[in-house]
Amino acid sequence: MKPTILLIGLGLLLLVSPARAQRVLTLQECVEIGLERNFSILLARNNETISANNLSLGNAGYLPSLDIRGQQSGSINNTNQNLRDGSQNQLSGIHNTTTSTSLSLGWTVFDGFRVQTTWDRLEALKEMGELSTRMAVENLVARIAAEYYNYIQQQRLLENLKYAVDLSRERTRIDEERYLIGSGSKLQLLQSQVFLNADSSRLGRQYEVVRASRIRLNELMAVDDLNMHLVTSDSTITLGPILVYETLRAGTLRENTALLIASRNQDISEYDRKIIASRSYPFVNLSSGYGMTYNTFQSGSMESQRNLGMNYGVTVGFSIFDGLNQRRRMSNATIEVENRRLIYADVENSVMADLITIYNNYINNLRLLELETQNLEVAYETLDIALERYRLGALAGLELREAQKSLLDAEERLLSIQYQVKTAELSLLQISGRILEYL
């Protein structure tokens, strides 16, 4: 019996060792913590902020540019001059300087609607940033919810295995009493001890499974102490109202995040094509400036000179021939628009296939859930009868073990079906863009 006691003690140690940091949390609280702390969410929100910052009049090209510049330069020369009258001038170390400062203004008045299209493109990119954050949030919520209910499932399995150990221990006690009074065999007692040890070993492994699930949930929430002993406020896997396929399908076509992102990518590719097309239009630029130049001379008739004034200009241009590069760019842009359309169709096809597959699995598991619930009730009644007959000596040990195993298997199948229905429910809500409403 000592190995059994050691295994159970080890399991208890694994499960309760971090109890000093125990917290009772609901699913909503787990999700809130994850959305606040999870690193992938923080990264997605930072990228969304960058996309929002990029949506500005200046980045689109609506605003003029204004620059101020200053420059100081000079030259030191040695000069030998041969004059026509035969005389010579020799100058050495002539130091001339130039100092200039200017304020220049530039503004693109028209460039083939490129500015307006760039603004629309930046708006689409901002929406893409928001959709990317939404997808990250939906994925995290689905993962936290799935692991939350998996944790509940594993804890329920743990309780079932504890019950199985209690039953095996009771059987061992009965066989030991029979052996001591001479009405039972030692073989039957040893067999009971083997079954008890096997159940205890399985219980010890289940403690570790529960602990691993808890750590994964803590990891998704990005808590400081990954060993935090989390206790779920729910003790069972609760299922929502039965989902209707037509409602899910309509919601998927309208709200699915992957489809919305693919649609925005289509828009962006169209804006890119229009920006390239704008190079085929004339362009008009305005420029103006105000500046001062000051020169000093160590030779010649002037000692210094200063110029102060403004300049202005209008530039009108049109590309006549650029080596057929514009035609090549337009052809590639048109192909890219078609590629984005094909990608959207492919994403839609994949999403709808997932919807149908998961929904069929969901409906089938709902049917199985009802069947397994009935099986569990029968298994409990069968075990009660078998255990009573075993106490009376009217049932063999192997038959009792079979009844015990049937109950444990029925409990595991029911928990597994409940979890599969729940994960299918979460997946369907995520595909149809409703998982945030669900919480």
Short mmCIF file of C-alpha atoms in Angstrom, two decimals:
data_model
loop_
_atom_site.label_atom_id
_atom_site.label_comp_id
_atom_site.label_asym_id
_atom_site.label_seq_id
_atom_site.Cartn_x
_atom_site.Cartn_y
_atom_site.Cartn_z
CA MET A 1 0.00 0.00 0.00
CA LYS A 2 2.97 2.36 0.44
CA PRO A 3 3.48 3.08 -3.30
CA THR A 4 -0.18 4.09 -3.50
CA ILE A 5 0.12 6.52 -0.62
CA LEU A 6 3.29 8.01 -2.10
CA LEU A 7 1.67 8.52 -5.52
CA ILE A 8 -1.37 10.23 -4.06
CA GLY A 9 0.82 12.40 -1.84
CA LEU A 10 2.97 13.39 -4.80
CA GLY A 11 -0.12 14.33 -6.81
CA LEU A 12 -1.46 16.46 -4.00
CA LEU A 13 1.91 18.20 -3.71
CA LEU A 14 1.97 18.98 -7.44
CA LEU A 15 -1.53 20.40 -7.34
CA VAL A 16 -1.46 22.52 -4.21
CA SER A 17 2.18 23.59 -3.91
CA PRO A 18 1.52 27.14 -5.26
CA ALA A 19 -1.68 27.57 -3.21
CA ARG A 20 -0.26 30.65 -1.55
CA ALA A 21 -1.09 32.59 -4.76
CA GLN A 22 -4.59 31.13 -5.20
CA ARG A 23 -7.18 33.21 -7.07
CA VAL A 24 -10.79 32.43 -7.94
CA LEU A 25 -11.58 33.77 -11.41
CA THR A 26 -14.53 33.69 -13.79
CA LEU A 27 -14.03 33.26 -17.53
CA GLN A 28 -14.76 36.96 -18.06
CA GLU A 29 -12.11 37.92 -15.50
CA CYS A 30 -9.56 35.64 -17.19
CA VAL A 31 -10.32 37.26 -20.53
CA GLU A 32 -10.04 40.77 -19.08
CA ILE A 33 -6.65 39.99 -17.56
CA GLY A 34 -5.47 38.46 -20.84
CA LEU A 35 -6.61 41.43 -22.93
CA GLU A 36 -4.79 43.77 -20.56
CA ARG A 37 -1.52 41.84 -20.26
CA ASN A 38 -1.08 39.37 -23.14
CA PHE A 39 1.97 40.29 -25.22
CA SER A 40 0.40 39.55 -28.62
CA ILE A 41 -2.46 41.92 -27.81
CA LEU A 42 -0.09 44.66 -26.69
CA LEU A 43 1.91 44.25 -29.90
CA ALA A 44 -1.24 44.35 -32.06
CA ARG A 45 -2.41 47.53 -30.33
CA ASN A 46 0.96 49.19 -30.88
CA ASN A 47 0.76 48.37 -34.59
CA GLU A 48 -2.79 49.74 -34.66
CA THR A 49 -1.52 52.99 -33.12
CA ILE A 50 1.16 53.24 -35.83
CA SER A 51 -1.50 52.83 -38.53
CA ALA A 52 -3.61 55.54 -36.88
CA ASN A 53 -0.62 57.88 -36.65
CA ASN A 54 0.10 57.40 -40.35
CA LEU A 55 -3.34 58.74 -41.27
CA SER A 56 -2.47 62.42 -41.49
CA LEU A 57 -2.82 65.20 -44.05
CA GLY A 58 0.94 65.62 -44.24
CA ASN A 59 1.59 61.91 -44.85
CA ALA A 60 -1.02 61.91 -47.62
CA GLY A 61 0.62 64.93 -49.29
CA TYR A 62 -2.09 67.55 -48.75
CA LEU A 63 0.16 69.99 -46.86
CA PRO A 64 3.03 72.06 -48.26
CA SER A 65 6.63 71.70 -47.14
CA LEU A 66 8.57 74.53 -45.52
CA ASP A 67 12.35 74.39 -45.08
CA ILE A 68 14.92 76.77 -43.67
CA ARG A 69 18.59 76.37 -44.55
CA GLY A 70 21.85 78.09 -43.73
CA GLN A 71 25.27 77.61 -45.25
CA GLN A 72 28.77 78.98 -44.71
CA SER A 73 31.47 78.30 -47.30
CA GLY A 74 34.77 79.78 -48.39
CA SER A 75 37.81 79.42 -50.62
CA ILE A 76 41.52 80.15 -50.28
CA ASN A 77 43.38 80.61 -53.60
CA ASN A 78 46.77 81.66 -54.98
CA THR A 79 46.36 83.60 -58.26
CA ASN A 80 48.91 84.33 -61.01
CA GLN A 81 47.66 86.73 -63.70
CA ASN A 82 49.53 87.46 -66.97
CA LEU A 83 48.21 90.74 -68.36
CA ARG A 84 48.21 91.75 -72.04
CA ASP A 85 50.70 94.56 -71.44
CA GLY A 86 53.23 91.99 -70.29
CA SER A 87 52.93 92.71 -66.60
CA GLN A 88 52.03 90.11 -63.98
CA ASN A 89 49.93 90.06 -60.82
CA GLN A 90 50.58 87.53 -58.15
CA LEU A 91 48.13 87.13 -55.32
CA SER A 92 48.46 84.53 -52.62
CA GLY A 93 46.21 83.44 -49.78
CA ILE A 94 43.07 85.08 -51.20
CA HIS A 95 40.25 84.15 -48.82
CA ASN A 96 36.71 84.62 -50.16
CA THR A 97 33.63 83.64 -48.11
CA THR A 98 29.95 83.08 -48.86
CA THR A 99 27.22 83.04 -46.21
CA SER A 100 23.66 82.19 -47.18
CA THR A 101 20.35 81.50 -45.51
CA SER A 102 16.99 80.75 -47.13
CA LEU A 103 13.39 79.88 -46.40
CA SER A 104 11.76 77.73 -49.09
CA LEU A 105 8.15 76.67 -49.58
CA GLY A 106 6.98 73.85 -51.84
CA TRP A 107 3.49 72.58 -52.58
CA THR A 108 2.11 70.04 -55.01
CA VAL A 109 -1.11 71.48 -56.45
CA PHE A 110 -2.00 68.55 -58.69
CA ASP A 111 -0.37 65.21 -59.43
CA GLY A 112 -3.10 63.10 -60.96
CA PHE A 113 -5.22 62.61 -57.82
CA ARG A 114 -2.34 60.79 -56.07
CA VAL A 115 -2.84 62.76 -52.85
CA GLN A 116 -6.55 61.96 -52.57
CA THR A 117 -5.93 58.28 -53.34
CA THR A 118 -3.08 58.13 -50.82
CA TRP A 119 -5.44 59.49 -48.15
CA ASP A 120 -8.00 56.77 -48.95
CA ARG A 121 -5.23 54.17 -48.82
CA LEU A 122 -4.07 55.38 -45.39
CA GLU A 123 -7.66 55.18 -44.14
CA ALA A 124 -7.83 51.57 -45.34
CA LEU A 125 -4.53 50.80 -43.63
CA LYS A 126 -5.90 52.30 -40.39
CA GLU A 127 -8.92 50.00 -40.66
CA MET A 128 -6.53 47.11 -41.33
CA GLY A 129 -4.72 47.93 -38.08
CA GLU A 130 -8.03 47.88 -36.20
CA LEU A 131 -9.04 44.59 -37.83
CA SER A 132 -5.66 43.02 -37.02
CA THR A 133 -6.14 43.98 -33.38
CA ARG A 134 -9.66 42.59 -33.49
CA MET A 135 -8.40 39.29 -34.90
CA ALA A 136 -5.72 39.08 -32.19
CA VAL A 137 -8.36 39.78 -29.53
CA GLU A 138 -10.74 37.16 -30.95
CA ASN A 139 -7.98 34.56 -31.14
CA LEU A 140 -6.92 35.24 -27.56
CA VAL A 141 -10.48 35.15 -26.23
CA ALA A 142 -11.08 31.83 -28.00
CA ARG A 143 -7.83 30.36 -26.67
CA ILE A 144 -8.46 31.52 -23.11
CA ALA A 145 -12.04 30.22 -23.16
CA ALA A 146 -10.95 26.86 -24.62
CA GLU A 147 -8.20 26.45 -22.02
CA TYR A 148 -10.52 27.62 -19.23
CA TYR A 149 -13.00 24.88 -20.05
CA ASN A 150 -10.20 22.38 -20.61
CA TYR A 151 -9.00 23.18 -17.09
CA ILE A 152 -12.51 22.47 -15.81
CA GLN A 153 -12.60 19.24 -17.80
CA GLN A 154 -9.26 18.07 -16.39
CA GLN A 155 -10.35 18.92 -12.85
CA ARG A 156 -13.56 16.94 -13.33
CA LEU A 157 -11.49 14.01 -14.61
CA LEU A 158 -9.33 14.37 -11.53
CA GLU A 159 -12.37 14.12 -9.28
CA ASN A 160 -13.56 11.05 -11.20
CA LEU A 161 -10.19 9.37 -10.74
CA LYS A 162 -10.28 10.17 -7.03
CA TYR A 163 -13.65 8.43 -6.89
CA ALA A 164 -12.18 5.47 -8.78
CA VAL A 165 -9.35 5.24 -6.24
CA ASP A 166 -11.88 5.35 -3.40
CA LEU A 167 -13.81 2.49 -4.99
CA SER A 168 -10.63 0.45 -5.47
CA ARG A 169 -9.63 1.15 -1.89
CA GLU A 170 -13.05 -0.04 -0.66
CA ARG A 171 -12.73 -3.19 -2.73
CA THR A 172 -9.25 -3.81 -1.30
CA ARG A 173 -10.63 -3.37 2.23
CA ILE A 174 -13.39 -5.90 1.57
CA ASP A 175 -10.95 -8.43 0.08
CA GLU A 176 -8.55 -7.93 2.99
CA GLU A 177 -11.29 -8.60 5.53
CA ARG A 178 -12.35 -11.71 3.64
CA TYR A 179 -8.77 -12.93 3.50
CA LEU A 180 -8.26 -12.38 7.24
CA ILE A 181 -11.39 -14.35 8.18
CA GLY A 182 -10.52 -17.08 5.68
CA SER A 183 -13.43 -16.57 3.26
CA GLY A 184 -11.31 -15.00 0.51
CA SER A 185 -8.14 -15.85 -1.33
CA LYS A 186 -4.83 -14.03 -1.27
CA LEU A 187 -4.88 -13.95 -5.07
CA GLN A 188 -8.06 -11.88 -4.99
CA LEU A 189 -6.51 -9.51 -2.43
CA LEU A 190 -3.36 -9.07 -4.53
CA GLN A 191 -5.48 -8.44 -7.60
CA SER A 192 -7.39 -5.71 -5.75
CA GLN A 193 -4.12 -4.09 -4.69
CA VAL A 194 -2.88 -4.13 -8.29
CA PHE A 195 -6.05 -2.37 -9.44
CA LEU A 196 -5.73 0.16 -6.61
CA ASN A 197 -2.13 0.91 -7.53
CA ALA A 198 -3.06 1.27 -11.21
CA ASP A 199 -5.84 3.74 -10.39
CA SER A 200 -3.55 5.66 -8.02
CA SER A 201 -0.87 5.89 -10.71
CA ARG A 202 -3.38 7.27 -13.17
CA LEU A 203 -4.54 9.75 -10.55
CA GLY A 204 -0.95 10.91 -10.04
CA ARG A 205 -0.57 11.55 -13.79
CA GLN A 206 -3.85 13.46 -13.85
CA TYR A 207 -2.57 15.84 -11.17
CA GLU A 208 0.21 16.82 -13.58
CA VAL A 209 -2.24 17.27 -16.47
CA VAL A 210 -4.31 19.65 -14.33
CA ARG A 211 -1.20 21.57 -13.34
CA ALA A 212 -0.05 21.88 -16.99
CA SER A 213 -3.47 23.20 -18.04
CA ARG A 214 -3.40 25.76 -15.24
CA ILE A 215 0.06 26.97 -16.31
CA ARG A 216 -1.10 27.31 -19.93
CA LEU A 217 -4.04 29.42 -18.79
CA ASN A 218 -1.74 31.61 -16.70
CA GLU A 219 0.55 31.95 -19.71
CA LEU A 220 -2.31 33.14 -21.93
CA MET A 221 -3.23 35.74 -19.29
CA ALA A 222 0.49 36.69 -19.02
CA VAL A 223 0.33 36.87 -15.22
CA ASP A 224 3.56 37.53 -13.36
CA ASP A 225 3.43 34.26 -11.44
CA LEU A 226 2.85 31.43 -13.90
CA ASN A 227 2.58 29.08 -10.92
CA MET A 228 -0.44 30.98 -9.59
CA HIS A 229 -2.99 28.50 -8.28
CA LEU A 230 -6.02 29.53 -10.33
CA VAL A 231 -9.43 28.26 -9.26
CA THR A 232 -12.29 28.54 -11.76
CA SER A 233 -15.56 29.90 -10.46
CA ASP A 234 -17.33 27.40 -12.72
CA SER A 235 -17.24 23.73 -11.80
CA THR A 236 -18.95 22.43 -14.94
CA ILE A 237 -18.81 23.12 -18.65
CA THR A 238 -21.88 25.22 -19.41
CA LEU A 239 -23.22 25.24 -22.96
CA GLY A 240 -24.92 28.18 -24.62
CA PRO A 241 -28.17 28.17 -26.59
CA ILE A 242 -28.18 25.91 -29.66
CA LEU A 243 -26.71 27.79 -32.63
CA VAL A 244 -28.60 28.05 -35.94
CA TYR A 245 -26.61 27.52 -39.14
CA GLU A 246 -28.33 30.18 -41.26
CA THR A 247 -27.74 32.83 -38.60
CA LEU A 248 -24.09 31.79 -38.35
CA ARG A 249 -23.67 31.86 -42.14
CA ALA A 250 -25.12 35.37 -42.47
CA GLY A 251 -22.95 36.61 -39.61
CA THR A 252 -19.85 35.01 -41.11
CA LEU A 253 -20.30 36.69 -44.50
CA ARG A 254 -20.88 40.01 -42.77
CA GLU A 255 -18.58 40.01 -39.73
CA ASN A 256 -15.83 37.41 -40.16
CA THR A 257 -12.55 39.19 -39.43
CA ALA A 258 -10.48 37.22 -41.95
CA LEU A 259 -12.96 38.14 -44.69
CA LEU A 260 -12.96 41.79 -43.65
CA ILE A 261 -9.14 41.87 -43.77
CA ALA A 262 -9.15 40.23 -47.21
CA SER A 263 -11.70 42.81 -48.37
CA ARG A 264 -9.55 45.70 -47.12
CA ASN A 265 -6.56 44.20 -48.91
CA GLN A 266 -8.61 44.32 -52.10
CA ASP A 267 -9.28 48.02 -51.51
CA ILE A 268 -5.60 48.72 -50.82
CA SER A 269 -4.51 46.99 -54.03
CA GLU A 270 -7.01 49.11 -55.96
CA TYR A 271 -5.64 52.28 -54.35
CA ASP A 272 -2.11 51.19 -55.27
CA ARG A 273 -3.22 50.80 -58.88
CA LYS A 274 -4.75 54.29 -58.87
CA ILE A 275 -1.57 55.79 -57.38
CA ILE A 276 0.46 54.25 -60.20
CA ALA A 277 -2.09 55.48 -62.75
CA SER A 278 -1.70 59.04 -61.39
CA ARG A 279 1.82 59.13 -62.87
CA SER A 280 0.22 59.28 -66.33
CA TYR A 281 -1.34 62.68 -65.51
CA PRO A 282 0.39 66.07 -65.65
CA PHE A 283 1.65 67.53 -62.40
CA VAL A 284 1.71 71.10 -61.11
CA ASN A 285 4.07 72.25 -58.32
CA LEU A 286 4.38 75.65 -56.70
CA SER A 287 7.58 76.87 -55.09
CA SER A 288 8.65 80.03 -53.34
CA GLY A 289 11.55 81.13 -51.21
CA TYR A 290 13.13 84.01 -49.39
CA GLY A 291 16.84 84.22 -48.71
CA MET A 292 19.97 86.21 -48.06
CA THR A 293 23.48 85.74 -49.45
CA TYR A 294 26.55 87.56 -48.16
CA ASN A 295 29.95 87.34 -49.92
CA THR A 296 33.36 88.70 -48.92
CA PHE A 297 36.27 89.16 -51.36
CA GLN A 298 39.98 89.77 -50.78
CA SER A 299 40.69 90.59 -54.42
CA GLY A 300 38.93 92.61 -57.09
CA SER A 301 37.08 95.89 -56.84
CA MET A 302 34.50 94.73 -54.26
CA GLU A 303 35.16 93.99 -50.63
CA SER A 304 31.78 92.44 -49.94
CA GLN A 305 28.33 91.90 -51.45
CA ARG A 306 24.92 91.10 -49.96
CA ASN A 307 21.82 89.88 -51.79
CA LEU A 308 18.41 89.78 -50.10
CA GLY A 309 15.19 88.77 -51.86
CA MET A 310 12.61 86.18 -52.75
CA ASN A 311 11.97 83.78 -55.58
CA TYR A 312 8.92 81.94 -56.86
CA GLY A 313 8.08 79.45 -59.54
CA VAL A 314 5.48 77.19 -61.07
CA THR A 315 6.45 73.82 -62.46
CA VAL A 316 4.23 71.98 -64.89
CA GLY A 317 5.35 68.59 -66.17
CA PHE A 318 4.18 65.51 -68.00
CA SER A 319 5.97 62.22 -68.56
CA ILE A 320 6.08 61.44 -72.26
CA PHE A 321 8.21 58.31 -72.30
CA ASP A 322 9.90 56.42 -69.46
CA GLY A 323 11.07 53.28 -71.16
CA LEU A 324 7.60 51.64 -70.93
CA ASN A 325 8.02 51.35 -67.16
CA GLN A 326 4.63 52.98 -66.52
CA ARG A 327 2.92 50.36 -68.69
CA ARG A 328 4.76 47.62 -66.80
CA ARG A 329 3.80 49.05 -63.42
CA MET A 330 0.14 49.37 -64.43
CA SER A 331 0.08 45.80 -65.73
CA ASN A 332 1.54 44.47 -62.47
CA ALA A 333 -0.87 46.57 -60.40
CA THR A 334 -3.85 45.21 -62.36
CA ILE A 335 -2.62 41.67 -61.78
CA GLU A 336 -2.22 42.40 -58.07
CA VAL A 337 -5.84 43.61 -57.92
CA GLU A 338 -6.91 40.30 -59.49
CA ASN A 339 -4.69 38.39 -57.03
CA ARG A 340 -6.37 40.11 -54.09
CA ARG A 341 -9.77 39.19 -55.53
CA LEU A 342 -8.67 35.55 -55.79
CA ILE A 343 -7.28 35.63 -52.24
CA TYR A 344 -10.62 36.95 -50.97
CA ALA A 345 -12.46 34.17 -52.79
CA ASP A 346 -10.05 31.60 -51.36
CA VAL A 347 -10.45 32.94 -47.81
CA GLU A 348 -14.23 32.97 -48.18
CA ASN A 349 -14.19 29.40 -49.47
CA SER A 350 -11.97 28.27 -46.59
CA VAL A 351 -14.02 30.08 -43.94
CA MET A 352 -17.30 28.67 -45.21
CA ALA A 353 -15.81 25.17 -45.35
CA ASP A 354 -14.68 25.54 -41.73
CA LEU A 355 -18.12 26.79 -40.76
CA ILE A 356 -19.89 23.80 -42.32
CA THR A 357 -17.40 21.28 -40.91
CA ILE A 358 -17.45 22.66 -37.38
CA TYR A 359 -21.23 23.07 -37.39
CA ASN A 360 -21.74 19.44 -38.45
CA ASN A 361 -19.35 18.38 -35.69
CA TYR A 362 -21.23 20.61 -33.24
CA ILE A 363 -24.65 19.11 -34.08
CA ASN A 364 -23.32 15.55 -34.02
CA ASN A 365 -21.69 16.07 -30.63
CA LEU A 366 -24.93 17.51 -29.26
CA ARG A 367 -26.64 14.23 -30.18
CA LEU A 368 -23.81 12.24 -28.60
CA LEU A 369 -24.01 14.40 -25.49
CA GLU A 370 -27.59 13.30 -24.84
CA LEU A 371 -26.64 9.66 -25.41
CA GLU A 372 -23.59 9.81 -23.11
CA THR A 373 -25.64 11.47 -20.37
CA GLN A 374 -27.98 8.49 -20.41
CA ASN A 375 -25.04 6.07 -20.48
CA LEU A 376 -23.55 7.69 -17.38
CA GLU A 377 -26.78 7.29 -15.44
CA VAL A 378 -26.89 3.60 -16.39
CA ALA A 379 -23.21 3.14 -15.48
CA TYR A 380 -23.75 4.62 -12.00
CA GLU A 381 -26.72 2.34 -11.36
CA THR A 382 -24.80 -0.69 -12.65
CA LEU A 383 -21.85 0.03 -10.36
CA ASP A 384 -24.09 0.44 -7.31
CA ILE A 385 -25.65 -2.96 -7.98
CA ALA A 386 -22.27 -4.57 -8.71
CA LEU A 387 -20.66 -3.16 -5.56
CA GLU A 388 -23.53 -4.40 -3.37
CA ARG A 389 -23.36 -7.86 -4.92
CA TYR A 390 -19.59 -7.90 -4.42
CA ARG A 391 -20.00 -7.12 -0.71
CA LEU A 392 -22.37 -10.08 -0.50
CA GLY A 393 -19.89 -12.31 -2.30
CA ALA A 394 -22.25 -12.84 -5.28
CA LEU A 395 -20.00 -11.14 -7.87
CA ALA A 396 -16.48 -11.87 -9.08
CA GLY A 397 -13.73 -9.28 -8.74
CA LEU A 398 -13.19 -8.96 -12.48
CA GLU A 399 -16.88 -8.24 -13.00
CA LEU A 400 -16.76 -5.49 -10.37
CA ARG A 401 -13.66 -4.07 -12.04
CA GLU A 402 -15.46 -4.08 -15.38
CA ALA A 403 -18.42 -2.18 -13.89
CA GLN A 404 -16.01 0.32 -12.31
CA LYS A 405 -14.15 0.77 -15.59
CA SER A 406 -17.41 1.23 -17.49
CA LEU A 407 -18.38 4.06 -15.14
CA LEU A 408 -15.01 5.78 -15.46
CA ASP A 409 -15.11 5.46 -19.26
CA ALA A 410 -18.64 6.85 -19.38
CA GLU A 411 -17.62 9.85 -17.27
CA GLU A 412 -14.60 10.52 -19.48
CA ARG A 413 -16.64 10.24 -22.67
CA LEU A 414 -19.27 12.62 -21.31
CA LEU A 415 -16.68 15.20 -20.26
CA SER A 416 -14.91 14.85 -23.61
CA ILE A 417 -18.16 15.37 -25.54
CA GLN A 418 -19.08 18.37 -23.38
CA TYR A 419 -15.68 19.93 -24.06
CA GLN A 420 -15.90 19.21 -27.80
CA VAL A 421 -19.34 20.80 -27.98
CA LYS A 422 -18.01 23.85 -26.11
CA THR A 423 -14.93 24.26 -28.31
CA ALA A 424 -17.11 23.87 -31.43
CA GLU A 425 -19.45 26.51 -30.02
CA LEU A 426 -16.52 28.87 -29.43
CA SER A 427 -15.17 28.26 -32.94
CA LEU A 428 -18.56 28.93 -34.55
CA LEU A 429 -18.96 32.16 -32.61
CA GLN A 430 -15.44 33.23 -33.58
CA ILE A 431 -16.00 32.44 -37.27
CA SER A 432 -19.26 34.40 -37.31
CA GLY A 433 -17.65 37.37 -35.56
CA ARG A 434 -19.72 37.00 -32.39
CA ILE A 435 -17.25 35.69 -29.84
CA LEU A 436 -16.82 39.09 -28.18
CA GLU A 437 -20.59 39.39 -27.80
CA TYR A 438 -20.59 35.95 -26.23
CA LEU A 439 -18.45 37.21 -23.36
#
